[in-house]
């Protein structure tokens, strides 16, 4: 046990030998944290460190946040924001005082993102400090009845104050010593959700974490399908949402890097070609946006479903569900790309074959060119933002999410570019990015070792989680020179030897997810 450590020394106790640590900024460092860490070697080259960080000098309470009216920049719809302008905060506080309440106005600053302002984000109006949530809810109900829009909040989720407890799991995989493999997997069916621990148990994995963002509602597509880039055994299972961060596991985890990646896929029949905008998703529905021609935006937007009126989608044998139906057209291809049938959207993907479905102009192109007997050539192009092409082989896999946390050894969070916050719309992404949440992180240190980490949040087992900036700072403290944020919240999961190791925040327990990252031992013999 290490007690009474400063933030830099605290994080240093989980830094792999030889990796540099980076101190937390003085204005956010806790005064006297205490930590207890356990270390276990799961296999040569696979180290697991589990820690609980406590700060006994911090006391958090429940409070009532009065929300500011706002307008969604994407849709134009009326909505609410947790922070507003100085004028709004002053007027609201004055009105609350006249109604007999004692409000406080708090200044909220932008975190250290690379592509947002660095000054005051806005002002927050709050009422009271309550030991019990029920008391805060009672006051919130009163304030709502007076004509305000309220939210009950736990002050331990605010970045302005240090968390009082964080439960962390860190796995470090050294490819020079580890004889097994590291792979991203959807376990053979991209249209099925499974828990991280159940996949890990079936694969006899040493360590596993949840992977990228995925569809969770029938209204947004087929549940379980990945909303960004996913590649398994060298084959694309989904396409990128614009240019977003990806964890690239080359040669079974022997070569690992983090990069912003885009995908371009084209179908060609004779001299005519057409852009494929999706793989294994419902035509016209684009979760997290980021595709050309999508509305209301062709940029990445987290947890937003955009639409394409003109959309060509490819389905692979890994799509194990019934194909989407509705208006449009489809062509069924055999293993060589020859069209074996064409017509209405229906059925299933044949073994070894593929299916192209189109709506709008894409349907007209399919009808005109993909007639039975003709051959359709599909070309896939995956590149990082430097233009470097990723040539995926059978032992390569990719899992993606957002945003980038660490780049070239420095904290470099492109939160706006990757669509998780919007500087022009404070109602978008505030809680997702700027308050403490359960998080899953992945990165690479200066010696080429893969780092997989989770922090519990939403007070599961007392843990409060990280903000985006805190997880970037944490990964940098572990020696990461590249890092990204994977799916978090209720999806955050780490399994060790097939058994759930952390405390997920979903009320029902471990959440079934889309893809996962699995650290698998070498086969016996």
Coordinates of C-alpha atoms in Angstrom, one line a residue:
X1 CA 0.0 0.0 0.0
X2 CA 1.2 3.5 -0.8
X3 CA -0.4 6.3 1.2
X4 CA -0.2 10.0 1.2
X5 CA 1.1 10.3 -2.4
X6 CA 0.9 13.3 -4.6
X7 CA -0.8 12.8 -8.0
X8 CA 2.3 12.2 -10.0
X9 CA 3.6 9.6 -7.5
X10 CA 0.2 8.1 -7.2
X11 CA 0.0 7.4 -11.0
X12 CA 3.6 6.4 -11.0
X13 CA 2.8 3.3 -8.9
X14 CA 1.0 1.8 -11.9
X15 CA 3.6 2.9 -14.5
X16 CA 5.3 -0.1 -16.2
X17 CA 9.1 -0.2 -15.5
X18 CA 11.0 2.3 -17.6
X19 CA 7.9 4.4 -18.6
X20 CA 7.9 8.1 -17.8
X21 CA 5.2 9.6 -15.6
X22 CA 3.6 13.0 -16.0
X23 CA 2.3 15.0 -13.0
X24 CA -1.2 16.2 -12.9
X25 CA -1.7 19.9 -13.2
X26 CA -1.4 21.6 -9.7
X27 CA -4.8 23.2 -9.9
X28 CA -6.6 19.8 -10.2
X29 CA -4.3 17.6 -8.1
X30 CA -5.7 16.2 -4.9
X31 CA -4.0 17.2 -1.6
X32 CA -3.5 13.8 0.0
X33 CA -4.7 10.7 -2.0
X34 CA -4.1 7.2 -0.8
X35 CA -4.0 4.2 -3.0
X36 CA -3.8 0.4 -2.7
X37 CA -2.5 -1.5 -5.7
X38 CA -2.2 -5.2 -6.5
X39 CA -0.1 -6.6 -9.3
X40 CA -0.4 -9.9 -11.0
X41 CA 1.4 -11.5 -13.9
X42 CA -1.2 -13.4 -15.9
X43 CA 1.4 -14.7 -18.4
X44 CA 4.9 -13.7 -19.6
X45 CA 4.4 -10.3 -21.0
X46 CA 0.9 -9.7 -19.5
X47 CA 0.8 -7.6 -16.3
X48 CA -2.4 -6.7 -14.5
X49 CA -2.5 -3.9 -12.0
X50 CA -5.7 -3.1 -10.0
X51 CA -5.9 0.0 -7.8
X52 CA -8.3 1.9 -5.6
X53 CA -7.5 5.6 -5.2
X54 CA -9.1 7.3 -2.2
X55 CA -9.1 10.9 -1.0
X56 CA -10.3 11.3 2.5
X57 CA -10.0 15.1 2.5
X58 CA -12.8 15.4 -0.1
X59 CA -16.5 15.5 0.7
X60 CA -19.2 15.5 -2.0
X61 CA -22.9 16.0 -1.9
X62 CA -26.0 16.0 -3.9
X63 CA -27.1 19.3 -5.4
X64 CA -29.8 20.8 -7.7
X65 CA -28.6 22.2 -11.1
X66 CA -30.9 24.7 -12.8
X67 CA -30.5 24.2 -16.5
X68 CA -30.3 26.9 -19.2
X69 CA -32.6 26.9 -22.3
X70 CA -30.7 26.1 -25.4
X71 CA -31.2 25.3 -29.1
X72 CA -29.6 22.2 -30.7
X73 CA -27.3 23.4 -33.5
X74 CA -27.9 20.1 -35.3
X75 CA -31.6 20.0 -35.3
X76 CA -32.8 23.5 -34.3
X77 CA -34.9 21.9 -31.6
X78 CA -35.3 23.4 -28.1
X79 CA -33.2 21.7 -25.5
X80 CA -31.4 22.3 -22.2
X81 CA -27.8 22.9 -21.1
X82 CA -26.1 22.6 -17.8
X83 CA -24.2 25.8 -18.3
X84 CA -25.4 29.1 -19.8
X85 CA -24.3 32.7 -20.3
X86 CA -23.3 35.0 -17.5
X87 CA -26.4 37.1 -18.1
X88 CA -28.6 34.1 -17.9
X89 CA -27.0 32.9 -14.7
X90 CA -27.3 36.3 -13.0
X91 CA -30.9 36.7 -14.0
X92 CA -31.8 33.1 -12.9
X93 CA -30.0 33.4 -9.6
X94 CA -31.8 36.7 -8.9
X95 CA -35.2 35.1 -9.7
X96 CA -34.4 32.2 -7.4
X97 CA -33.5 34.4 -4.5
X98 CA -36.7 36.3 -4.9
X99 CA -38.5 32.9 -4.7
X100 CA -36.8 32.2 -1.4
X101 CA -33.9 30.0 -2.5
X102 CA -30.2 30.5 -2.0
X103 CA -28.6 29.8 -5.4
X104 CA -24.9 29.8 -6.2
X105 CA -23.3 30.7 -9.5
X106 CA -20.3 28.6 -10.6
X107 CA -17.9 29.4 -13.4
X108 CA -17.2 26.4 -15.6
X109 CA -14.0 26.4 -17.8
X110 CA -13.3 24.4 -20.9
X111 CA -11.0 21.4 -20.3
X112 CA -7.7 21.2 -22.0
X113 CA -9.0 20.1 -25.4
X114 CA -6.9 20.8 -28.5
X115 CA -9.7 22.2 -30.6
X116 CA -12.0 24.1 -28.3
X117 CA -11.7 27.5 -26.4
X118 CA -9.5 27.5 -23.3
X119 CA -11.3 30.0 -21.2
X120 CA -14.7 30.1 -19.5
X121 CA -17.3 27.7 -21.1
X122 CA -20.2 29.2 -19.2
X123 CA -21.9 29.6 -15.8
X124 CA -23.8 27.0 -13.8
X125 CA -26.6 27.8 -11.3
X126 CA -27.1 25.4 -8.3
X127 CA -29.1 25.2 -5.2
X128 CA -28.2 23.4 -1.9
X129 CA -25.9 20.7 -0.7
X130 CA -27.7 17.5 0.4
X131 CA -26.3 14.3 2.0
X132 CA -29.3 12.3 0.7
X133 CA -30.3 12.2 -3.0
X134 CA -34.0 12.1 -1.9
X135 CA -33.6 15.5 -0.3
X136 CA -32.1 17.0 -3.5
X137 CA -34.9 15.4 -5.5
X138 CA -37.5 17.0 -3.2
X139 CA -36.0 20.5 -3.7
X140 CA -35.6 19.9 -7.4
X141 CA -39.4 19.1 -7.6
X142 CA -40.1 22.4 -5.8
X143 CA -37.9 24.4 -8.1
X144 CA -39.4 22.7 -11.2
X145 CA -42.9 23.7 -10.0
X146 CA -41.7 27.3 -9.9
X147 CA -41.0 27.1 -13.6
X148 CA -37.4 26.0 -13.8
X149 CA -35.8 23.0 -15.5
X150 CA -33.7 21.1 -13.0
X151 CA -31.3 18.2 -12.7
X152 CA -30.1 16.4 -9.6
X153 CA -26.3 16.2 -9.7
X154 CA -23.5 14.6 -7.6
X155 CA -20.7 17.1 -7.1
X156 CA -18.2 14.2 -7.2
X157 CA -18.7 14.2 -11.0
X158 CA -17.5 17.8 -11.3
X159 CA -14.0 18.2 -12.7
X160 CA -13.5 21.3 -10.5
X161 CA -13.3 19.0 -7.4
X162 CA -11.1 15.9 -7.1
X163 CA -12.9 12.5 -7.0
X164 CA -13.1 10.9 -3.6
X165 CA -12.7 7.3 -5.0
X166 CA -11.6 5.8 -8.3
X167 CA -11.4 2.0 -9.0
X168 CA -8.9 1.3 -11.8
X169 CA -7.8 -1.8 -13.7
X170 CA -4.7 -1.6 -16.0
X171 CA -3.4 -4.4 -18.2
X172 CA 0.0 -4.0 -19.9
X173 CA 0.8 -6.4 -22.8
X174 CA 4.4 -6.6 -24.0
X175 CA 4.5 -8.0 -27.5
X176 CA 8.2 -8.9 -27.1
X177 CA 7.4 -11.3 -24.3
X178 CA 3.8 -12.3 -24.8
X179 CA 3.4 -15.4 -27.0
X180 CA -0.3 -15.1 -27.5
X181 CA -2.4 -12.8 -29.6
X182 CA -4.4 -9.6 -29.1
X183 CA -7.4 -9.1 -31.4
X184 CA -10.5 -7.1 -31.8
X185 CA -13.5 -9.4 -32.3
X186 CA -17.2 -9.3 -32.8
X187 CA -17.2 -13.1 -32.2
X188 CA -18.3 -13.9 -35.7
X189 CA -21.6 -12.0 -35.8
X190 CA -21.7 -8.3 -36.1
X191 CA -25.5 -8.2 -35.5
X192 CA -25.3 -9.7 -32.1
X193 CA -24.5 -8.2 -28.7
X194 CA -22.6 -10.2 -26.2
X195 CA -21.0 -9.4 -22.8
X196 CA -17.2 -8.9 -22.8
X197 CA -16.8 -11.6 -20.1
X198 CA -18.8 -14.3 -22.0
X199 CA -16.7 -13.8 -25.2
X200 CA -13.5 -13.9 -23.0
X201 CA -14.7 -17.1 -21.4
X202 CA -15.4 -18.7 -24.7
X203 CA -12.0 -17.7 -26.1
X204 CA -10.1 -18.5 -22.8
X205 CA -8.7 -14.9 -22.8
X206 CA -6.4 -13.7 -20.2
X207 CA -7.8 -10.1 -20.3
X208 CA -10.6 -8.5 -22.3
X209 CA -12.2 -5.0 -22.5
X210 CA -15.2 -3.7 -24.4
X211 CA -14.5 -2.1 -27.7
X212 CA -16.1 0.6 -29.9
X213 CA -19.4 2.4 -30.1
X214 CA -22.3 0.3 -31.3
X215 CA -26.1 0.6 -32.0
X216 CA -28.2 0.0 -28.9
X217 CA -31.7 0.8 -30.2
X218 CA -33.8 -0.6 -33.0
X219 CA -34.7 2.9 -34.0
X220 CA -31.0 3.5 -34.9
X221 CA -30.4 0.3 -36.8
X222 CA -29.6 -3.3 -35.9
X223 CA -28.5 -3.6 -32.3
X224 CA -24.9 -4.6 -31.9
X225 CA -23.6 -3.3 -35.2
X226 CA -20.6 -1.0 -34.8
X227 CA -21.2 2.7 -35.5
X228 CA -17.6 3.3 -36.5
X229 CA -14.7 1.4 -38.0
X230 CA -14.4 -2.3 -37.1
X231 CA -12.2 -4.9 -38.7
X232 CA -11.8 -8.5 -37.7
X233 CA -9.4 -11.1 -39.2
X234 CA -8.4 -8.5 -41.8
X235 CA -12.0 -7.9 -43.1
X236 CA -14.1 -4.7 -42.6
X237 CA -17.1 -5.3 -40.5
X238 CA -18.1 -1.7 -40.5
X239 CA -16.9 1.7 -41.9
X240 CA -15.5 4.7 -40.2
X241 CA -17.6 7.6 -39.0
X242 CA -15.5 10.3 -40.7
X243 CA -12.0 10.5 -39.3
X244 CA -12.0 9.1 -35.8
X245 CA -9.5 7.4 -33.5
X246 CA -8.8 3.7 -34.0
X247 CA -6.7 1.1 -32.2
X248 CA -4.9 -0.9 -34.9
X249 CA -3.8 -4.3 -33.8
X250 CA -1.4 -5.6 -36.5
X251 CA -0.1 -9.1 -36.7
X252 CA -2.1 -10.4 -33.8
X253 CA -1.1 -7.6 -31.5
X254 CA 2.7 -7.7 -32.4
X255 CA 2.3 -4.2 -33.9
X256 CA 0.0 -1.8 -32.2
X257 CA -0.7 1.9 -32.9
X258 CA -3.4 4.5 -32.5
X259 CA -4.4 6.7 -35.4
X260 CA -7.3 8.6 -36.9
X261 CA -8.6 6.5 -39.7
X262 CA -11.0 6.9 -42.6
X263 CA -12.5 4.3 -45.0
X264 CA -13.5 4.5 -48.6
X265 CA -15.3 1.6 -50.3
X266 CA -16.3 1.5 -53.9
X267 CA -18.4 -0.9 -56.0
X268 CA -17.6 -1.2 -59.7
X269 CA -19.5 -3.0 -62.5
X270 CA -17.6 -2.6 -65.8
X271 CA -16.8 1.0 -66.2
X272 CA -19.4 2.3 -63.8
X273 CA -18.7 2.7 -60.1
X274 CA -20.6 3.8 -57.0
X275 CA -19.5 4.7 -53.5
X276 CA -20.5 2.3 -50.7
X277 CA -21.2 4.4 -47.6
X278 CA -21.8 1.6 -45.1
X279 CA -21.0 -2.0 -44.2
X280 CA -23.5 -4.2 -42.1
X281 CA -25.9 -1.4 -41.2
X282 CA -29.4 -0.4 -42.2
X283 CA -29.4 1.7 -45.3
X284 CA -30.2 5.3 -44.7
X285 CA -29.4 5.2 -40.9
X286 CA -25.9 6.3 -39.9
X287 CA -25.3 6.1 -36.2
X288 CA -22.7 8.8 -35.1
X289 CA -23.0 10.3 -38.6
X290 CA -19.7 11.1 -40.4
X291 CA -20.6 9.9 -43.9
X292 CA -20.6 12.2 -47.0
X293 CA -24.1 13.5 -47.8
X294 CA -25.6 12.6 -44.4
X295 CA -28.1 15.0 -42.7
X296 CA -28.1 16.9 -40.5
X297 CA -24.3 16.6 -40.7
X298 CA -21.6 14.7 -42.6
X299 CA -19.2 15.2 -39.6
X300 CA -18.9 12.8 -36.7
X301 CA -21.5 13.4 -34.0
X302 CA -21.5 11.2 -30.9
X303 CA -24.8 9.4 -30.2
X304 CA -26.6 11.1 -33.1
X305 CA -28.3 9.1 -35.9
X306 CA -28.0 10.9 -39.3
X307 CA -29.8 9.9 -42.5
X308 CA -28.8 9.3 -46.1
X309 CA -31.4 9.5 -48.8
X310 CA -28.9 8.0 -51.3
X311 CA -27.1 5.1 -49.7
X312 CA -25.3 1.9 -50.8
X313 CA -24.5 -0.7 -48.1
X314 CA -22.6 -3.9 -48.2
X315 CA -23.5 -6.9 -46.0
X316 CA -20.9 -9.6 -45.3
X317 CA -21.3 -13.1 -44.0
X318 CA -20.6 -11.8 -40.5
X319 CA -24.0 -10.2 -40.5
X320 CA -25.9 -13.0 -39.0
X321 CA -29.4 -11.4 -38.9
X322 CA -32.2 -11.1 -41.4
X323 CA -31.4 -8.4 -43.9
X324 CA -33.1 -5.0 -43.6
X325 CA -36.3 -4.7 -45.7
X326 CA -38.1 -1.8 -47.3
X327 CA -37.9 0.4 -50.3
X328 CA -34.8 0.1 -52.5
X329 CA -33.0 -2.7 -54.3
X330 CA -30.4 -5.4 -53.6
X331 CA -28.0 -7.7 -55.4
X332 CA -26.8 -11.0 -54.0
X333 CA -23.2 -11.8 -54.8
X334 CA -21.3 -15.1 -54.7
X335 CA -17.8 -15.5 -53.4
X336 CA -16.3 -14.3 -56.7
X337 CA -18.5 -11.2 -56.8
X338 CA -20.9 -12.5 -59.5
X339 CA -24.5 -11.4 -59.1
X340 CA -26.7 -14.5 -58.4
X341 CA -29.9 -12.7 -57.9
X342 CA -31.3 -9.2 -57.8
X343 CA -34.6 -7.6 -56.6
X344 CA -36.3 -6.5 -53.4
X345 CA -34.4 -6.1 -50.1
X346 CA -34.9 -9.3 -48.1
X347 CA -33.4 -12.6 -47.0
X348 CA -30.0 -13.3 -45.5
X349 CA -26.3 -13.1 -46.6
X350 CA -25.3 -16.4 -48.2
X351 CA -22.3 -18.3 -46.8
X352 CA -19.2 -17.0 -48.5
X353 CA -21.1 -14.3 -50.4
X354 CA -22.2 -10.7 -50.0
X355 CA -25.2 -8.6 -50.5
X356 CA -25.4 -5.0 -51.7
X357 CA -28.5 -3.0 -50.7
X358 CA -29.3 0.5 -52.1
X359 CA -31.9 3.2 -51.5
X360 CA -32.5 6.3 -53.5
X361 CA -30.1 6.8 -56.4
X362 CA -28.0 3.9 -55.2
X363 CA -31.0 1.6 -55.7
X364 CA -31.3 2.9 -59.3
X365 CA -27.6 2.2 -59.9
X366 CA -27.9 -1.4 -58.6
X367 CA -30.9 -2.0 -60.8
X368 CA -29.2 -0.7 -63.8
X369 CA -25.8 -2.3 -63.4
X370 CA -25.9 -5.3 -60.9
X371 CA -28.0 -7.7 -63.0
X372 CA -27.7 -11.5 -62.6
X373 CA -24.5 -12.8 -64.2
X374 CA -22.5 -9.6 -64.0
X375 CA -19.5 -9.3 -61.6
X376 CA -19.3 -6.6 -59.0
X377 CA -15.8 -5.6 -57.9
X378 CA -15.7 -4.1 -54.4
X379 CA -12.5 -2.1 -53.5
X380 CA -11.8 -1.2 -49.9
X381 CA -9.4 1.5 -48.9
X382 CA -8.4 2.2 -45.2
X383 CA -6.1 5.2 -44.5
X384 CA -4.9 7.2 -41.6
X385 CA -4.9 11.0 -41.8
X386 CA -1.3 11.1 -43.1
X387 CA -2.5 9.2 -46.1
X388 CA -0.8 6.0 -45.1
X389 CA -2.8 3.0 -46.3
X390 CA -3.6 0.2 -43.9
X391 CA -3.2 -3.1 -45.6
X392 CA -5.2 -5.5 -43.5
X393 CA -4.1 -9.1 -43.3
X394 CA -5.7 -12.1 -41.7
X395 CA -4.1 -11.4 -38.3
X396 CA -5.0 -7.7 -38.3
X397 CA -7.9 -6.1 -36.5
X398 CA -9.2 -2.6 -35.7
X399 CA -11.5 -1.2 -33.1
X400 CA -12.4 2.5 -33.1
X401 CA -14.2 5.0 -30.9
X402 CA -13.4 8.7 -30.0
X403 CA -11.7 10.9 -29.2
X404 CA -7.9 10.7 -29.4
X405 CA -6.4 11.3 -25.9
X406 CA -2.6 11.2 -26.4
X407 CA -0.7 11.8 -29.6
X408 CA 3.1 11.8 -30.0
X409 CA 3.6 11.6 -26.2
X410 CA 1.4 14.7 -25.4
X411 CA -2.2 15.1 -24.3
X412 CA -4.0 16.0 -27.5
X413 CA -7.7 15.6 -27.3
X414 CA -9.5 16.5 -30.5
X415 CA -12.9 16.5 -28.9
X416 CA -14.7 18.8 -31.3
X417 CA -13.2 17.3 -34.5
X418 CA -14.3 13.8 -33.4
X419 CA -17.8 15.0 -32.5
X420 CA -18.0 14.5 -28.8
X421 CA -18.4 18.2 -27.9
X422 CA -19.6 21.3 -29.8
X423 CA -18.1 24.6 -28.7
X424 CA -21.1 26.3 -30.4
X425 CA -23.8 24.2 -28.6
X426 CA -23.2 23.7 -24.9
X427 CA -26.2 21.4 -24.7
X428 CA -24.3 18.8 -26.7
X429 CA -21.8 16.4 -25.1
X430 CA -21.3 18.3 -21.8
X431 CA -22.0 15.3 -19.5
X432 CA -20.6 12.8 -21.9
X433 CA -17.2 14.5 -22.1
X434 CA -16.8 17.0 -19.3
X435 CA -18.2 15.1 -16.2
X436 CA -16.8 12.0 -14.6
X437 CA -18.0 8.7 -16.2
X438 CA -17.0 5.1 -16.4
X439 CA -14.3 4.9 -19.1
X440 CA -12.4 2.4 -21.1
X441 CA -9.0 3.4 -22.6
X442 CA -6.4 1.9 -24.8
X443 CA -2.9 3.1 -25.7
X444 CA 0.7 2.3 -26.6
X445 CA 3.7 3.3 -24.6
X446 CA 7.2 4.2 -25.8
X447 CA 8.3 0.6 -25.8
X448 CA 5.5 -0.6 -28.0
X449 CA 3.5 -2.1 -25.2
X450 CA -0.3 -2.1 -25.3
X451 CA -2.1 -0.5 -22.4
X452 CA -5.8 -1.4 -21.7
X453 CA -7.4 0.4 -18.8
X454 CA -10.8 0.9 -17.2
X455 CA -12.1 3.1 -14.4
X456 CA -15.5 2.5 -12.8
X457 CA -17.9 5.4 -12.5
X458 CA -21.4 6.6 -11.6
X459 CA -20.5 5.6 -8.0
X460 CA -20.5 1.8 -8.7
X461 CA -18.7 0.4 -5.7
X462 CA -18.1 4.1 -4.7
X463 CA -16.0 4.9 -7.9
X464 CA -16.7 8.2 -9.7
X465 CA -14.9 7.8 -13.0
X466 CA -12.8 10.1 -15.2
X467 CA -13.6 13.1 -17.5
X468 CA -12.0 12.9 -20.9
X469 CA -9.1 15.1 -19.8
X470 CA -8.6 13.0 -16.7
X471 CA -8.4 9.8 -18.6
X472 CA -5.9 11.4 -21.0
X473 CA -3.8 12.5 -18.1
X474 CA -4.0 9.1 -16.6
X475 CA -3.0 7.3 -19.7
X476 CA -0.1 9.7 -20.1
X477 CA 1.0 9.0 -16.5
X478 CA 1.2 5.3 -17.5
X479 CA 3.7 6.2 -20.2
X480 CA 1.3 6.2 -23.2
X481 CA 2.6 8.0 -26.2
X482 CA -0.6 7.2 -28.1
X483 CA -4.1 6.7 -26.6
X484 CA -7.8 6.8 -27.4
X485 CA -11.1 6.6 -25.6
X486 CA -13.1 3.5 -26.2
X487 CA -16.8 3.0 -25.5
X488 CA -17.6 3.9 -21.8
X489 CA -20.5 4.4 -19.5
X490 CA -22.4 1.2 -19.0
X491 CA -20.3 -0.5 -21.6
X492 CA -17.0 -0.2 -19.6
X493 CA -15.9 -3.7 -18.7
X494 CA -12.8 -5.6 -18.0
X495 CA -12.7 -9.4 -17.7
X496 CA -9.8 -11.3 -16.3
X497 CA -9.6 -15.0 -17.3
X498 CA -13.2 -14.8 -18.4
X499 CA -14.5 -13.4 -15.2
X500 CA -15.9 -9.9 -14.8
X501 CA -13.2 -7.9 -12.9
X502 CA -14.7 -4.4 -12.6
X503 CA -18.1 -3.1 -11.5
X504 CA -20.1 -2.0 -14.6
X505 CA -22.6 0.9 -14.0
X506 CA -25.7 -0.6 -15.7
X507 CA -28.4 -1.4 -13.2
X508 CA -28.9 -4.9 -14.8
X509 CA -25.2 -5.8 -14.5
X510 CA -22.7 -6.4 -17.4
X511 CA -24.0 -4.8 -20.6
X512 CA -23.9 -6.8 -23.8
X513 CA -21.7 -4.8 -26.2
X514 CA -20.6 -4.8 -29.9
X515 CA -17.0 -5.7 -30.4
X516 CA -14.3 -6.4 -27.7
X517 CA -10.5 -6.5 -27.4
X518 CA -9.3 -9.9 -26.3
X519 CA -5.8 -10.9 -25.1
X520 CA -5.6 -14.6 -25.8
X521 CA -2.9 -17.0 -24.7
X522 CA -1.0 -19.1 -27.3
X523 CA -2.6 -22.5 -28.0
X524 CA -1.3 -25.3 -25.9
X525 CA 1.6 -27.0 -27.7

